[in-house]
Coordinates of C-alpha atoms in Angstrom, one line a residue:
Chain A
M1 CA 11.5 -142.5 45.8
S2 CA 8.9 -143.1 43.1
E3 CA 9.7 -143.6 39.4
R4 CA 8.2 -140.2 38.6
D5 CA 10.4 -138.6 41.2
I6 CA 13.6 -140.2 39.9
L7 CA 12.8 -139.1 36.3
K8 CA 12.1 -135.6 37.5
E9 CA 15.4 -135.5 39.4
L10 CA 17.2 -136.9 36.4
A11 CA 15.7 -134.1 34.2
G12 CA 16.9 -131.7 36.9
K13 CA 20.4 -133.0 36.8
V14 CA 20.5 -132.5 33.0
V15 CA 19.3 -128.9 33.5
E16 CA 22.0 -128.3 36.1
G17 CA 24.6 -129.8 33.7
D18 CA 25.6 -132.3 36.4
E19 CA 27.1 -135.2 34.4
E20 CA 28.0 -137.2 37.5
G21 CA 24.5 -136.9 39.0
T22 CA 23.0 -137.8 35.6
V23 CA 25.0 -140.9 35.2
T24 CA 24.3 -142.0 38.8
L25 CA 20.5 -141.7 38.3
C26 CA 20.6 -143.4 34.9
K27 CA 22.4 -146.4 36.4
K28 CA 19.9 -146.4 39.3
A29 CA 17.0 -146.4 36.8
L30 CA 18.6 -149.3 34.9
E31 CA 19.1 -151.3 38.1
S32 CA 15.4 -150.7 38.8
G33 CA 14.6 -152.5 35.6
W34 CA 13.4 -149.6 33.5
S35 CA 14.0 -149.5 29.8
P36 CA 16.8 -147.2 28.6
Q37 CA 14.4 -145.8 26.1
R38 CA 12.0 -144.6 28.8
V39 CA 14.8 -143.1 30.8
I40 CA 16.0 -141.2 27.8
R41 CA 12.5 -140.1 26.8
E42 CA 11.2 -139.0 30.2
G43 CA 14.4 -138.2 32.0
L44 CA 17.2 -137.0 29.7
N45 CA 15.2 -135.6 26.9
Q46 CA 12.8 -133.9 29.3
G47 CA 15.8 -132.2 30.9
M48 CA 17.1 -131.1 27.6
R49 CA 13.8 -129.7 26.7
E50 CA 13.7 -127.7 30.0
A51 CA 17.2 -126.5 29.4
G52 CA 16.3 -125.4 25.9
A53 CA 13.3 -123.4 27.3
L54 CA 15.5 -121.7 29.9
F55 CA 18.0 -120.9 27.1
D56 CA 15.3 -119.5 24.9
R57 CA 14.2 -117.2 27.8
S58 CA 17.9 -116.1 28.4
E59 CA 17.8 -117.6 31.8
I60 CA 20.8 -119.8 31.0
F61 CA 23.4 -119.3 28.3
L62 CA 25.7 -121.3 26.0
P63 CA 28.0 -122.9 28.7
E64 CA 25.1 -124.1 30.7
L65 CA 23.2 -125.4 27.7
L66 CA 26.4 -127.2 26.5
L67 CA 26.8 -128.8 29.9
A68 CA 23.2 -130.0 29.7
V69 CA 24.1 -131.6 26.3
E70 CA 27.2 -133.2 27.8
S71 CA 25.1 -134.6 30.7
V72 CA 22.7 -136.2 28.2
K73 CA 25.6 -137.7 26.3
A74 CA 27.0 -139.1 29.6
G75 CA 23.6 -140.4 30.6
I76 CA 23.1 -142.2 27.2
A77 CA 26.6 -143.7 27.5
A78 CA 25.7 -145.0 31.0
L79 CA 22.4 -146.5 29.6
F80 CA 24.1 -148.2 26.7
P81 CA 27.6 -149.1 28.1
T82 CA 28.6 -151.5 25.3
S83 CA 27.2 -149.9 22.1
S84 CA 25.6 -146.7 20.8
S85 CA 21.9 -146.1 21.4
D86 CA 20.4 -148.1 18.6
M87 CA 16.9 -147.5 19.7
E88 CA 13.9 -147.4 17.4
T89 CA 15.8 -145.5 14.8
S90 CA 13.6 -146.8 12.0
E91 CA 10.6 -145.0 13.4
K92 CA 12.3 -141.6 13.8
T93 CA 12.2 -138.7 11.4
K94 CA 15.6 -138.3 9.9
V95 CA 17.3 -134.9 9.7
V96 CA 20.5 -134.3 7.8
L97 CA 22.2 -131.4 9.6
G98 CA 25.4 -129.5 8.9
V99 CA 27.2 -126.1 8.6
V100 CA 27.5 -125.1 4.9
E101 CA 30.7 -125.1 2.9
G102 CA 33.1 -122.4 3.8
D103 CA 31.8 -121.9 7.4
V104 CA 33.4 -123.5 10.5
H105 CA 31.1 -122.2 13.3
E106 CA 29.3 -125.2 14.7
I107 CA 28.1 -124.4 18.2
G108 CA 24.6 -123.5 16.9
K109 CA 24.5 -126.6 14.8
N110 CA 25.5 -128.8 17.7
L111 CA 22.8 -127.4 19.9
V112 CA 20.2 -127.9 17.2
K113 CA 21.3 -131.5 17.1
A114 CA 20.9 -131.9 20.8
M115 CA 17.5 -130.2 20.8
L116 CA 16.2 -132.3 17.9
E117 CA 17.5 -135.6 19.4
A118 CA 15.7 -134.7 22.6
E119 CA 12.5 -134.5 20.7
G120 CA 13.1 -137.9 19.1
Y121 CA 14.5 -137.0 15.7
Q122 CA 17.4 -139.0 14.3
V123 CA 20.0 -136.5 13.3
I124 CA 22.7 -137.3 10.8
D125 CA 25.4 -134.7 11.6
L126 CA 27.7 -133.9 8.8
G127 CA 29.8 -131.4 10.8
F128 CA 31.1 -128.1 9.4
D129 CA 32.4 -126.8 6.1
V130 CA 30.2 -129.3 4.2
P131 CA 30.0 -129.2 0.4
P132 CA 26.5 -129.2 -1.1
R133 CA 27.0 -132.6 -2.7
N134 CA 27.7 -134.2 0.7
F135 CA 24.4 -132.9 2.0
L136 CA 22.6 -134.3 -1.0
E137 CA 24.3 -137.7 -0.8
A138 CA 23.4 -137.9 2.9
V139 CA 19.8 -137.0 2.3
S140 CA 19.4 -139.6 -0.5
S141 CA 21.2 -142.4 1.2
N142 CA 19.4 -141.9 4.5
H143 CA 16.1 -141.1 3.0
A144 CA 16.0 -138.1 5.2
E145 CA 12.8 -136.1 5.5
V146 CA 14.6 -132.9 6.6
L147 CA 17.7 -131.0 5.6
A148 CA 18.8 -128.5 8.2
L149 CA 21.6 -126.0 7.2
S150 CA 23.5 -123.6 9.4
T151 CA 25.8 -120.6 8.8
M152 CA 27.1 -117.8 10.9
M153 CA 28.6 -115.7 8.1
T154 CA 27.2 -113.5 5.2
T155 CA 30.0 -114.8 3.0
T156 CA 28.6 -118.3 3.0
L157 CA 25.0 -117.4 2.3
D158 CA 25.8 -118.2 -1.4
S159 CA 26.9 -121.6 -0.4
M160 CA 23.7 -122.1 1.6
R161 CA 21.7 -120.9 -1.4
R162 CA 23.5 -123.3 -3.7
T163 CA 22.9 -126.2 -1.3
V164 CA 19.2 -125.4 -1.1
E165 CA 18.9 -125.1 -4.9
M166 CA 20.6 -128.5 -5.4
A167 CA 18.4 -130.1 -2.8
R168 CA 15.3 -128.8 -4.6
S169 CA 16.4 -130.9 -7.6
L170 CA 16.4 -134.2 -5.7
D171 CA 13.8 -136.7 -6.7
T172 CA 12.4 -136.6 -3.2
V173 CA 12.8 -133.0 -1.9
P174 CA 13.2 -132.9 1.9
L175 CA 11.9 -130.1 4.0
I176 CA 14.6 -127.5 4.1
V177 CA 15.2 -125.4 7.2
V178 CA 18.0 -122.9 7.8
G179 CA 19.4 -121.0 10.7
G180 CA 22.3 -118.7 11.8
A181 CA 23.3 -115.2 12.7
P182 CA 23.0 -113.5 9.3
L183 CA 19.5 -114.9 8.6
N184 CA 16.0 -113.9 9.3
Q185 CA 12.6 -115.2 8.1
D186 CA 12.8 -113.1 4.9
I187 CA 16.3 -114.1 3.9
A188 CA 15.4 -117.7 4.6
K189 CA 12.5 -117.4 2.2
D190 CA 14.8 -115.7 -0.4
L191 CA 17.2 -118.6 -0.1
G192 CA 14.4 -121.0 -0.9
A193 CA 14.1 -122.6 2.5
D194 CA 10.8 -123.9 3.9
G195 CA 11.6 -122.8 7.4
Y196 CA 13.8 -120.7 9.6
G197 CA 14.9 -121.3 13.1
E198 CA 15.8 -118.2 15.2
N199 CA 17.7 -120.2 17.7
A200 CA 18.6 -123.8 18.7
A201 CA 15.9 -124.1 21.3
R202 CA 13.2 -123.3 18.7
A203 CA 14.3 -125.8 16.2
P204 CA 12.0 -128.6 17.3
E205 CA 9.0 -126.3 17.2
V206 CA 9.9 -125.1 13.7
L207 CA 10.1 -128.7 12.4
R208 CA 6.9 -129.7 14.2
R209 CA 5.1 -126.8 12.6
L210 CA 6.4 -127.5 9.1
M211 CA 5.7 -131.2 9.3
I212 CA 2.1 -130.5 10.3
E213 CA 1.8 -128.1 7.3
Chain B
M1 CA 56.4 -91.5 12.5
S2 CA 53.3 -90.3 14.4
I3 CA 51.5 -87.0 13.8
Y4 CA 51.9 -86.3 17.5
P5 CA 55.2 -85.0 18.8
R6 CA 57.2 -87.1 21.2
F7 CA 58.6 -86.3 24.6
R8 CA 60.9 -88.8 26.3
G9 CA 59.6 -91.5 24.0
R10 CA 56.0 -90.9 24.6
L11 CA 53.5 -89.3 22.3
L12 CA 52.2 -85.9 23.4
R13 CA 48.4 -86.1 22.8
P14 CA 45.7 -83.7 23.8
T15 CA 44.2 -84.6 27.2
P16 CA 40.5 -85.5 27.6
S17 CA 39.8 -82.1 29.0
M18 CA 41.6 -80.4 26.1
L19 CA 39.5 -82.5 23.7
K20 CA 36.3 -81.6 25.6
G21 CA 37.1 -77.9 25.3
A22 CA 38.0 -78.2 21.7
S23 CA 34.7 -80.1 21.0
R24 CA 32.8 -77.2 22.4
L25 CA 34.4 -74.8 19.9
M26 CA 33.9 -77.3 17.1
A27 CA 30.3 -77.8 17.9
W28 CA 29.8 -74.1 17.6
H29 CA 31.8 -74.1 14.4
G30 CA 29.7 -76.9 13.0
K31 CA 26.6 -74.7 13.2
V32 CA 27.9 -72.5 10.5
C33 CA 30.1 -74.8 8.3
E34 CA 30.8 -78.4 7.5
L35 CA 33.2 -80.1 9.9
L36 CA 36.0 -82.4 9.1
P37 CA 35.3 -86.1 10.0
L38 CA 37.7 -85.9 13.0
E39 CA 36.0 -82.8 14.3
R40 CA 32.5 -84.3 13.8
V41 CA 33.4 -87.5 15.6
L42 CA 35.1 -85.6 18.4
V43 CA 32.1 -83.4 19.0
T44 CA 29.8 -86.5 19.0
L45 CA 32.0 -88.4 21.5
N46 CA 31.7 -85.4 23.8
H47 CA 27.9 -85.6 23.6
R48 CA 27.4 -82.4 21.7
E49 CA 25.7 -81.9 18.3
P50 CA 28.1 -81.5 15.4
D51 CA 27.1 -80.4 11.9
R52 CA 25.6 -83.8 11.3
V53 CA 25.5 -87.4 12.6
P54 CA 28.8 -89.1 11.7
A55 CA 28.5 -92.4 9.8
L56 CA 30.6 -95.6 9.7
T57 CA 30.0 -98.5 7.3
F58 CA 32.3 -101.0 9.0
L59 CA 33.3 -102.2 5.5
L60 CA 36.2 -104.4 6.4
G61 CA 36.9 -107.4 4.1
G62 CA 34.7 -105.7 1.5
A63 CA 37.2 -102.9 1.3
R64 CA 39.5 -105.1 -0.7
R65 CA 37.0 -104.9 -3.6
L66 CA 37.5 -101.2 -3.9
T67 CA 41.2 -101.6 -4.8
G68 CA 41.0 -105.1 -6.4
I69 CA 43.3 -106.9 -4.0
S70 CA 42.9 -110.5 -2.8
Y71 CA 41.5 -111.4 0.6
R72 CA 44.9 -112.8 1.6
D73 CA 46.6 -109.5 0.7
F74 CA 44.0 -107.6 2.7
S75 CA 44.7 -109.9 5.7
C76 CA 48.5 -109.9 5.5
N77 CA 49.7 -106.8 3.7
A78 CA 49.5 -103.6 5.7
Q79 CA 50.2 -101.3 2.7
K80 CA 47.5 -102.9 0.6
A81 CA 45.0 -103.0 3.4
A82 CA 45.7 -99.3 4.1
E83 CA 45.0 -98.4 0.5
A84 CA 41.8 -100.4 0.6
Y85 CA 40.6 -98.6 3.8
L86 CA 41.6 -95.2 2.4
A87 CA 39.6 -96.0 -0.7
V88 CA 36.5 -96.6 1.5
V89 CA 36.5 -93.1 2.8
E90 CA 37.5 -91.6 -0.5
I91 CA 34.9 -93.5 -2.6
L92 CA 32.0 -94.3 -0.2
G93 CA 32.6 -91.7 2.5
G94 CA 32.5 -92.3 6.3
D95 CA 33.8 -90.5 9.2
A96 CA 36.6 -92.7 10.6
L97 CA 39.3 -95.1 9.6
Y98 CA 39.9 -98.4 11.5
N99 CA 42.6 -101.0 11.3
V100 CA 40.4 -104.1 11.8
I101 CA 41.5 -107.0 9.7
D102 CA 39.8 -110.0 11.2
L103 CA 39.3 -111.8 14.5
S104 CA 42.1 -114.4 14.0
V105 CA 45.0 -112.0 14.0
E106 CA 46.0 -112.3 17.7
A107 CA 45.4 -116.1 17.8
A108 CA 47.6 -116.6 14.7
D109 CA 50.6 -115.1 16.5
F110 CA 50.0 -117.3 19.5
G111 CA 50.5 -120.3 17.1
Q112 CA 47.0 -121.0 15.9
E113 CA 47.0 -122.2 12.3
I114 CA 45.0 -120.0 10.1
L115 CA 43.2 -120.6 6.8
Y116 CA 43.1 -117.8 4.2
P117 CA 40.2 -118.6 1.9
A118 CA 39.9 -116.7 -1.4
H119 CA 36.4 -115.3 -0.8
T120 CA 35.8 -115.1 2.9
T121 CA 37.5 -113.9 6.1
A122 CA 40.6 -115.6 7.3
H123 CA 39.8 -117.9 10.2
P124 CA 41.4 -120.6 12.4
D125 CA 41.8 -124.1 11.2
Y126 CA 39.6 -125.6 13.9
R127 CA 40.7 -129.1 12.9
K128 CA 44.1 -128.1 14.3
P129 CA 43.4 -126.1 17.4
R130 CA 46.4 -124.6 19.2
I131 CA 44.7 -125.4 22.5
R132 CA 43.8 -129.1 22.3
T133 CA 43.3 -129.9 26.0
V134 CA 42.8 -127.8 29.1
E135 CA 46.4 -128.3 29.9
D136 CA 47.4 -126.3 26.8
Y137 CA 46.2 -123.0 28.2
E138 CA 49.4 -122.8 30.3
T139 CA 51.6 -123.6 27.3
L140 CA 50.8 -120.3 25.6
E141 CA 53.8 -118.0 25.6
V142 CA 54.3 -114.2 25.9
F143 CA 55.8 -112.6 22.8
D144 CA 56.4 -109.1 21.4
P145 CA 53.5 -108.2 19.1
R146 CA 55.7 -105.7 17.3
K147 CA 57.8 -108.7 16.0
S148 CA 55.0 -111.3 15.4
P149 CA 53.7 -111.7 11.8
R150 CA 50.1 -110.7 11.9
M151 CA 49.9 -108.3 14.9
S152 CA 52.9 -106.4 13.5
T153 CA 50.9 -106.1 10.3
V154 CA 48.0 -104.5 12.1
I155 CA 50.3 -102.2 14.0
E156 CA 51.9 -101.1 10.7
L157 CA 48.4 -100.7 9.2
G158 CA 47.6 -98.3 12.1
R159 CA 50.8 -96.4 11.5
I160 CA 50.0 -95.9 7.8
L161 CA 46.4 -94.9 8.4
A162 CA 47.3 -92.5 11.2
K163 CA 49.9 -90.9 8.9
K164 CA 47.6 -90.7 5.9
A165 CA 44.6 -89.4 8.0
K166 CA 46.6 -86.3 8.8
L167 CA 44.2 -85.1 11.4
R168 CA 41.3 -85.3 8.9
Y169 CA 39.9 -88.7 10.0
P170 CA 40.0 -90.3 13.4
V171 CA 41.8 -93.6 13.3
L172 CA 40.8 -96.5 15.5
G173 CA 43.0 -99.5 16.3
F174 CA 41.4 -102.8 17.2
I175 CA 42.0 -105.7 19.6
F176 CA 39.9 -108.8 20.0
G177 CA 39.2 -109.4 23.7
P178 CA 41.2 -112.0 25.6
L179 CA 38.3 -114.5 25.9
G180 CA 37.7 -114.2 22.1
V181 CA 41.4 -114.8 21.4
L182 CA 41.2 -118.0 23.4
A183 CA 38.1 -119.1 21.6
M184 CA 40.0 -118.8 18.3
M185 CA 42.6 -121.3 19.6
R186 CA 40.3 -123.7 21.5
G187 CA 37.0 -123.4 19.7
A188 CA 34.2 -121.5 21.3
Q189 CA 32.3 -124.7 22.4
N190 CA 35.3 -126.2 24.2
L191 CA 36.1 -122.8 25.7
F192 CA 32.6 -122.4 27.2
L193 CA 32.8 -125.9 28.7
D194 CA 36.3 -125.2 30.0
C195 CA 35.0 -122.0 31.6
A196 CA 32.4 -124.0 33.5
R197 CA 34.6 -127.0 34.3
H198 CA 38.1 -125.7 34.6
P199 CA 38.0 -121.9 35.2
D200 CA 41.5 -121.8 36.7
K201 CA 43.0 -123.3 33.6
V202 CA 41.3 -120.8 31.4
K203 CA 42.4 -118.0 33.7
A204 CA 46.0 -119.1 33.3
G205 CA 45.6 -118.7 29.5
L206 CA 43.8 -115.4 30.0
E207 CA 46.8 -114.0 32.0
I208 CA 49.2 -114.8 29.2
V209 CA 47.0 -113.5 26.5
T210 CA 46.2 -110.4 28.4
E211 CA 49.8 -109.6 29.0
V212 CA 50.4 -109.7 25.2
L213 CA 47.2 -107.7 24.4
V214 CA 48.2 -105.0 26.9
D215 CA 51.5 -104.7 25.0
Y216 CA 49.7 -104.8 21.7
A217 CA 47.5 -101.9 22.9
R218 CA 50.6 -100.0 23.8
A219 CA 52.2 -100.7 20.4
Q220 CA 49.0 -99.6 18.5
C221 CA 48.7 -96.4 20.6
D222 CA 52.3 -95.7 19.8
T223 CA 51.6 -95.5 16.1
G224 CA 49.4 -92.4 16.7
V225 CA 46.0 -94.0 16.3
D226 CA 43.4 -91.9 18.1
G227 CA 41.8 -94.7 19.9
V228 CA 41.6 -98.5 20.1
M229 CA 38.5 -100.6 19.9
L230 CA 38.1 -103.6 22.1
D231 CA 35.8 -106.4 21.0
T232 CA 34.3 -108.2 23.9
L233 CA 31.9 -110.3 22.0
F234 CA 31.2 -112.7 24.9
A235 CA 29.7 -110.0 27.1
S236 CA 26.3 -110.7 25.8
Q237 CA 23.3 -113.0 26.0
S238 CA 24.6 -114.7 22.8
A239 CA 27.4 -116.2 24.8
I240 CA 27.8 -116.3 28.6
S241 CA 26.1 -115.1 31.7
R242 CA 26.8 -111.8 33.3
R243 CA 28.4 -113.5 36.3
L244 CA 30.7 -115.6 34.1
W245 CA 31.7 -112.6 32.0
E246 CA 32.6 -110.7 35.1
E247 CA 34.7 -113.6 36.3
M248 CA 36.3 -114.6 33.0
E249 CA 36.8 -111.4 31.0
G250 CA 35.8 -108.2 32.7
P251 CA 39.0 -107.8 34.8
Y252 CA 41.3 -108.8 31.9
A253 CA 39.6 -106.4 29.4
Q254 CA 39.9 -103.7 32.1
R255 CA 43.6 -104.0 32.1
I256 CA 43.8 -103.5 28.3
A257 CA 41.4 -100.5 28.5
E258 CA 43.5 -98.9 31.2
E259 CA 46.6 -99.3 29.2
I260 CA 45.0 -97.6 26.2
R261 CA 43.9 -94.7 28.4
R262 CA 47.3 -94.5 30.0
C263 CA 48.7 -94.0 26.5
G264 CA 46.4 -91.1 26.0
A265 CA 44.2 -92.8 23.4
L266 CA 40.4 -93.3 23.5
V267 CA 38.8 -96.6 24.4
A268 CA 36.1 -97.8 22.1
L269 CA 34.1 -101.0 22.3
H270 CA 32.5 -103.3 19.9
N271 CA 30.0 -106.0 20.8
C272 CA 27.8 -107.5 18.2
G273 CA 26.2 -110.2 20.4
R274 CA 22.5 -110.3 21.2
G275 CA 21.6 -108.5 24.5
P276 CA 25.0 -107.1 25.2
Y277 CA 25.8 -106.2 28.9
F278 CA 26.3 -102.5 28.5
D279 CA 26.4 -101.8 32.2
L280 CA 29.1 -104.4 32.9
Q281 CA 31.2 -103.4 30.0
I282 CA 31.0 -99.7 31.0
K283 CA 31.9 -100.7 34.6
Y284 CA 35.1 -102.5 33.5
I285 CA 36.1 -100.8 30.3
Q286 CA 34.6 -97.3 30.4
P287 CA 34.5 -96.8 26.7
V288 CA 33.8 -93.4 25.1
V289 CA 31.7 -95.2 22.5
I290 CA 30.1 -98.6 22.1
S291 CA 29.4 -100.1 18.7
F292 CA 26.6 -102.6 19.0
A293 CA 24.3 -104.8 16.9
Y294 CA 21.4 -105.4 19.3
L295 CA 19.7 -103.6 22.2
P296 CA 21.4 -104.1 25.5
D297 CA 19.9 -106.8 27.8
D298 CA 18.3 -104.2 30.0
C299 CA 16.8 -101.9 27.4
R300 CA 13.3 -102.2 25.9
D301 CA 13.8 -99.9 22.9
N302 CA 15.9 -97.1 21.5
R303 CA 14.4 -94.4 23.7
D304 CA 15.2 -96.5 26.8
L305 CA 18.7 -97.1 25.5
K306 CA 19.3 -93.4 24.9
E307 CA 17.9 -92.6 28.4
K308 CA 19.9 -95.2 30.2
Y309 CA 23.2 -95.1 28.4
G310 CA 23.2 -92.0 26.2
R311 CA 25.1 -89.9 28.7
Q312 CA 27.5 -92.5 29.8
T313 CA 28.9 -93.4 26.4
A314 CA 28.4 -92.5 22.8
L315 CA 26.4 -95.1 20.7
A316 CA 27.4 -96.4 17.3
G317 CA 24.9 -98.6 15.6
Y318 CA 23.0 -100.5 14.7
L319 CA 21.8 -101.2 11.2
P320 CA 21.4 -105.0 11.1
T321 CA 23.6 -107.1 8.9
E322 CA 20.4 -108.8 7.6
A323 CA 19.2 -105.5 6.4
M324 CA 22.4 -104.9 4.6
V325 CA 22.1 -108.2 2.9
R326 CA 18.5 -108.1 1.9
E327 CA 16.9 -104.6 2.0
S328 CA 16.9 -102.1 -0.8
P329 CA 19.0 -98.9 -0.4
K330 CA 15.8 -96.9 0.0
R331 CA 14.7 -99.1 2.9
V332 CA 18.1 -98.9 4.5
M333 CA 17.9 -95.1 4.4
E334 CA 14.4 -95.2 6.0
M335 CA 15.7 -97.5 8.7
A336 CA 18.7 -95.2 9.2
R337 CA 16.4 -92.2 9.5
E338 CA 14.5 -93.9 12.4
Y339 CA 17.8 -94.6 14.3
I340 CA 18.9 -91.0 13.8
Q341 CA 15.7 -89.7 15.1
E342 CA 15.6 -91.9 18.1
L343 CA 19.3 -91.9 19.1
G344 CA 20.7 -88.8 17.5
P345 CA 19.2 -85.9 19.6
G346 CA 21.9 -84.2 21.7
G347 CA 24.8 -85.9 19.9
G348 CA 26.5 -89.0 21.1
F349 CA 25.4 -91.0 18.2
I350 CA 27.2 -92.5 15.2
L351 CA 25.2 -94.1 12.5
A352 CA 26.8 -97.4 11.7
T353 CA 26.2 -101.0 10.8
G354 CA 25.9 -103.3 13.8
C355 CA 28.7 -105.5 12.7
E356 CA 31.0 -105.9 9.6
Y357 CA 29.3 -104.9 6.4
P358 CA 28.8 -108.1 4.4
P359 CA 32.2 -108.4 2.6
N360 CA 30.9 -109.8 -0.6
H361 CA 27.6 -108.0 -0.8
D362 CA 26.6 -105.2 -3.1
L363 CA 28.0 -101.9 -1.7
A364 CA 24.8 -99.9 -2.5
N365 CA 23.6 -100.2 1.1
A366 CA 26.9 -98.8 2.4
V367 CA 26.3 -95.8 0.2
A368 CA 22.7 -95.6 1.4
L369 CA 24.0 -95.5 5.0
I370 CA 26.4 -92.7 4.3
Q371 CA 23.7 -90.8 2.4
A372 CA 21.2 -91.2 5.2
A373 CA 23.6 -89.5 7.6
R374 CA 24.0 -86.6 5.2
K375 CA 20.4 -86.3 4.4
Y376 CA 18.6 -87.0 7.7
G377 CA 21.4 -86.5 10.2
R378 CA 21.9 -82.7 9.9
Y379 CA 21.6 -80.9 13.2
P380 CA 19.3 -79.6 14.5
L381 CA 17.5 -82.8 13.7
R382 CA 14.0 -82.6 12.2
L383 CA 12.0 -84.9 14.5

């Protein structure tokens, strides 16, 4: 089996959410002498991208996408058995991501994280119910280029607005993107955000577009 | 005490065929004078044209602001919540009363810790999930919802509303679907993964939850509410596949719906997910009305929706939450007019928000929704 075939099969295992198969192929790739970075980039992340595209077209749904995320995690753990994947982090665009204060819904945020990591971003995940000052501290201390905020409730839109306003007062203002059920493009604009992501699968595209602009 | 008389412990309610016959008379009556909200809704649910399109704001947590009570009182005090809901129809208008509190009610009584924030809806403390591992599904226990803290509050709320409504307003009970209840105790992400990896464990939990929810349905019906609304959020493209929903929730939701019908009450459905599976939900639940926030997965537009499902069930919707947050009342009225024109002909349509009215938002758009039904919804519609 050629290198290309193995990477293609690995991507397929991620799409299928087959953790065991993903781990087996990752180990096989390592044994063949390939760099873990390449396996991640061309195998695991490619699979995640394909899964994201299927999700965006409603051909797969949350459980299947979550299984794909779990497969990627298992694959990375197999590639870096003794430590976390400290690969080329200095070159990556840093994104501070979290669910705003008062909100505890984090599936969307977790999927955004997986999709962005698959595209090579370094994501600093602050979790859910995050106060505005924690976002700002994380942006400053990590020199993050992007602040990504999520909420699923209308009652926490004020919290999101407050976070955006405070981020705008930083010395170096990051690109601010928002997403979540009660939002649309217009509301995102009203909140003062630079961009809006309709769903997790589209998050990388939104960032790519904003960074070009 | 219910408004309906009892015979051998059971409420004597009008049968569906009696309601159908009555709706025919009411529809005729509505041509010459204004109907009561109960009559208007009844005619609509029987797919006839009443005097005008009925309207519902789904103002839930926001109702607390009309009587100045705290969110916690709204969540936990039946009398105060009832006063708030009665204030909604008295002050803003609307054609039905409902006893929805929030989606954490059922999970709370299964032992899930709940947080009661001052300015937003009560919700589970996801840092302390009741179901920590897949083994915990089987540790859930059956209990009597009449004696559990939060479900008994909702039952009492239904009892007060049914008594106060006095055959003027229809009163709807509410039950979160079994899969939703598990999500409140496990976290949706873990639940979805469990459905894929350990379906039998999840089903063990569903059996226990459903047994309690069936009894809960019985208890709510016994208060004299006219119907009970089931919320099957996960039957949509926002959540799980059609196949998985049929396996993991359809049959369980069916048992609850059958119990509601056996008690003589109407079965309503709410689903605010994107691309809801109307056909599957109708197959398992057979609701007389579906409240929804997005077009079904198999419909292109409103005309298609009306043609495909307009005779099978009444439709309640579906002004977007985003519009309630951002648009002007004038724009909301224009949007409402479009919905009325596309979904209203022939009856079977209730103008409503797609999901809960934003609880802390200006109420002007709720007023706009009600006004739109009065202004543009009068039958025969001017198309």
